[in-house]
PDB file of C-alpha atoms in Angstrom:
ATOM      1  CA  MET C   6     -12.842  11.559 -53.285  1.00 71.00           C
ATOM      2  CA  PRO C   7     -12.292   8.503 -56.236  1.00 88.00           C
ATOM      3  CA  SER C   8      -9.873   8.484 -58.122  1.00 96.00           C
ATOM      4  CA  ALA C   9      -9.703   7.925 -62.177  1.00 98.00           C
ATOM      5  CA  TYR C  10      -7.805   6.328 -64.512  1.00 98.00           C
ATOM      6  CA  ILE C  11      -7.402   6.673 -68.226  1.00 98.00           C
ATOM      7  CA  LEU C  12      -7.124   3.719 -70.063  1.00 98.00           C
ATOM      8  CA  ALA C  13      -6.089   3.626 -73.917  1.00 98.00           C
ATOM      9  CA  ASN C  14      -5.321   0.779 -76.242  1.00 97.00           C
ATOM     10  CA  VAL C  15      -2.571   1.508 -78.616  1.00 97.00           C
ATOM     11  CA  THR C  16      -2.144   0.239 -82.261  1.00 96.00           C
ATOM     12  CA  VAL C  17       1.705   1.812 -83.031  1.00 96.00           C
ATOM     13  CA  THR C  18       2.218   2.200 -86.793  1.00 97.00           C
ATOM     14  CA  ASN C  19       5.892   4.048 -86.453  1.00 97.00           C
ATOM     15  CA  PRO C  20       8.093   2.589 -83.789  1.00 96.00           C
ATOM     16  CA  THR C  21      10.528   5.332 -84.604  1.00 96.00           C
ATOM     17  CA  GLN C  22       8.103   8.505 -84.414  1.00 96.00           C
ATOM     18  CA  TYR C  23       6.118   7.180 -81.513  1.00 96.00           C
ATOM     19  CA  GLU C  24       9.246   7.154 -79.348  1.00 97.00           C
ATOM     20  CA  ASP C  25       8.861  11.308 -79.378  1.00 97.00           C
ATOM     21  CA  TYR C  26       5.151  10.274 -78.272  1.00 97.00           C
ATOM     22  CA  ARG C  27       6.693   8.604 -74.985  1.00 96.00           C
ATOM     23  CA  LYS C  28       9.302  11.258 -74.501  1.00 97.00           C
ATOM     24  CA  PHE C  29       6.806  13.766 -74.384  1.00 98.00           C
ATOM     25  CA  SER C  30       3.786  11.668 -72.452  1.00 97.00           C
ATOM     26  CA  THR C  31       6.298  11.111 -69.743  1.00 97.00           C
ATOM     27  CA  ILE C  32       6.993  14.299 -69.379  1.00 98.00           C
ATOM     28  CA  ALA C  33       3.269  14.867 -69.018  1.00 98.00           C
ATOM     29  CA  MET C  34       2.572  12.660 -66.678  1.00 97.00           C
ATOM     30  CA  GLN C  35       5.043  13.693 -64.298  1.00 97.00           C
ATOM     31  CA  VAL C  36       3.821  16.947 -64.389  1.00 97.00           C
ATOM     32  CA  HIS C  37       0.390  15.943 -63.876  1.00 97.00           C
ATOM     33  CA  GLY C  38       0.549  13.587 -61.267  1.00 95.00           C
ATOM     34  CA  ALA C  39      -0.117  10.090 -63.120  1.00 97.00           C
ATOM     35  CA  GLU C  40       0.487   6.953 -61.755  1.00 97.00           C
ATOM     36  CA  PRO C  41       1.308   4.687 -64.151  1.00 97.00           C
ATOM     37  CA  CYS C  42       0.173   1.151 -63.756  1.00 97.00           C
ATOM     38  CA  VAL C  43       0.506  -0.460 -67.306  1.00 97.00           C
ATOM     39  CA  ARG C  44       2.766   0.915 -70.044  1.00 95.00           C
ATOM     40  CA  GLY C  45       3.071  -1.978 -72.582  1.00 92.00           C
ATOM     41  CA  GLY C  46       3.213  -5.293 -70.686  1.00 91.00           C
ATOM     42  CA  ALA C  47       2.379  -8.441 -72.175  1.00 93.00           C
ATOM     43  CA  VAL C  48      -1.681  -8.919 -72.813  1.00 94.00           C
ATOM     44  CA  THR C  49      -3.575 -12.263 -72.150  1.00 94.00           C
ATOM     45  CA  VAL C  50      -7.017 -12.323 -73.668  1.00 93.00           C
ATOM     46  CA  LEU C  51      -9.304 -14.217 -71.513  1.00 95.00           C
ATOM     47  CA  GLU C  52     -12.812 -13.556 -72.829  1.00 95.00           C
ATOM     48  CA  GLY C  53     -14.489 -12.211 -75.984  1.00 95.00           C
ATOM     49  CA  ASP C  54     -12.899 -10.930 -79.017  1.00 94.00           C
ATOM     50  CA  TRP C  55     -10.786  -7.795 -77.748  1.00 92.00           C
ATOM     51  CA  THR C  56      -6.760  -7.994 -79.037  1.00 91.00           C
ATOM     52  CA  PRO C  57      -5.238  -4.943 -77.552  1.00 94.00           C
ATOM     53  CA  GLU C  58      -1.919  -4.356 -79.106  1.00 93.00           C
ATOM     54  CA  ARG C  59      -0.264  -1.911 -76.561  1.00 95.00           C
ATOM     55  CA  VAL C  60      -2.321  -0.709 -73.531  1.00 97.00           C
ATOM     56  CA  VAL C  61      -1.343   1.708 -71.262  1.00 97.00           C
ATOM     57  CA  LEU C  62      -3.415   2.358 -67.538  1.00 98.00           C
ATOM     58  CA  LEU C  63      -2.894   5.743 -65.650  1.00 98.00           C
ATOM     59  CA  LYS C  64      -4.297   6.218 -62.502  1.00 98.00           C
ATOM     60  CA  PHE C  65      -5.100   9.796 -61.171  1.00 98.00           C
ATOM     61  CA  PRO C  66      -5.912  11.367 -57.668  1.00 96.00           C
ATOM     62  CA  SER C  67      -9.740  12.371 -59.273  1.00 96.00           C
ATOM     63  CA  ARG C  68     -11.344  12.825 -62.036  1.00 96.00           C
ATOM     64  CA  GLU C  69     -10.407  16.684 -62.867  1.00 96.00           C
ATOM     65  CA  ALA C  70      -6.720  15.471 -62.607  1.00 97.00           C
ATOM     66  CA  ALA C  71      -7.114  12.973 -65.683  1.00 98.00           C
ATOM     67  CA  GLN C  72      -8.750  15.579 -67.371  1.00 98.00           C
ATOM     68  CA  ALA C  73      -6.346  18.612 -66.364  1.00 98.00           C
ATOM     69  CA  PHE C  74      -3.316  15.941 -68.249  1.00 98.00           C
ATOM     70  CA  TYR C  75      -5.466  14.911 -71.183  1.00 98.00           C
ATOM     71  CA  ASP C  76      -6.190  18.970 -71.646  1.00 98.00           C
ATOM     72  CA  SER C  77      -2.377  20.313 -71.054  1.00 98.00           C
ATOM     73  CA  ALA C  78      -0.068  22.051 -73.055  1.00 98.00           C
ATOM     74  CA  GLU C  79       2.524  18.958 -72.061  1.00 98.00           C
ATOM     75  CA  TYR C  80       0.031  15.857 -73.528  1.00 98.00           C
ATOM     76  CA  THR C  81      -1.046  18.699 -76.556  1.00 98.00           C
ATOM     77  CA  ARG C  82       2.692  18.347 -77.436  1.00 98.00           C
ATOM     78  CA  ALA C  83       2.698  14.664 -77.201  1.00 98.00           C
ATOM     79  CA  ARG C  84      -0.852  13.843 -78.825  1.00 97.00           C
ATOM     80  CA  GLN C  85       0.793  16.333 -82.219  1.00 97.00           C
ATOM     81  CA  ALA C  86       4.344  13.868 -81.931  1.00 97.00           C
ATOM     82  CA  ARG C  87       2.154  10.982 -82.150  1.00 97.00           C
ATOM     83  CA  GLU C  88      -0.249  11.859 -85.169  1.00 96.00           C
ATOM     84  CA  GLY C  89       0.838   9.629 -87.852  1.00 96.00           C
ATOM     85  CA  ALA C  90       2.812   6.969 -85.504  1.00 97.00           C
ATOM     86  CA  ALA C  91      -0.043   5.091 -83.862  1.00 97.00           C
ATOM     87  CA  VAL C  92      -3.822   4.858 -83.719  1.00 97.00           C
ATOM     88  CA  MET C  93      -4.998   5.674 -80.034  1.00 97.00           C
ATOM     89  CA  ARG C  94      -8.381   4.689 -78.149  1.00 97.00           C
ATOM     90  CA  MET C  95      -8.640   6.263 -75.049  1.00 98.00           C
ATOM     91  CA  VAL C  96     -10.765   6.393 -72.347  1.00 98.00           C
ATOM     92  CA  LEU C  97     -11.177   8.106 -69.121  1.00 98.00           C
ATOM     93  CA  ILE C  98     -12.953   6.110 -66.115  1.00 98.00           C
ATOM     94  CA  GLU C  99     -13.939   7.106 -62.608  1.00 96.00           C
ATOM     95  CA  GLY C 100     -12.444   4.599 -60.205  1.00 92.00           C
ATOM     96  CA  VAL C 101     -13.851   3.856 -56.121  1.00 84.00           C
TER      97      VAL C 101
END
């Protein structure tokens, strides 16, 4: 079964409130077996005009596990805490 990834680019607009999102999303990741590969490290643009601000890459054992994480009560709580604190762009990607 191929692994799956959730890739997010986040523009934080309220850093203080965003800390609540980080706390709740960490709990959701632990509950749902997410493996954080990248969580806000330095970014260097190599090509193109994409200038991401805060990049997050999570690895899951399957597409179903990644979707279950996103749909979970734990992550719903995190999303609610993030409202008004950030602009989120997120995709689920099937891996190999």
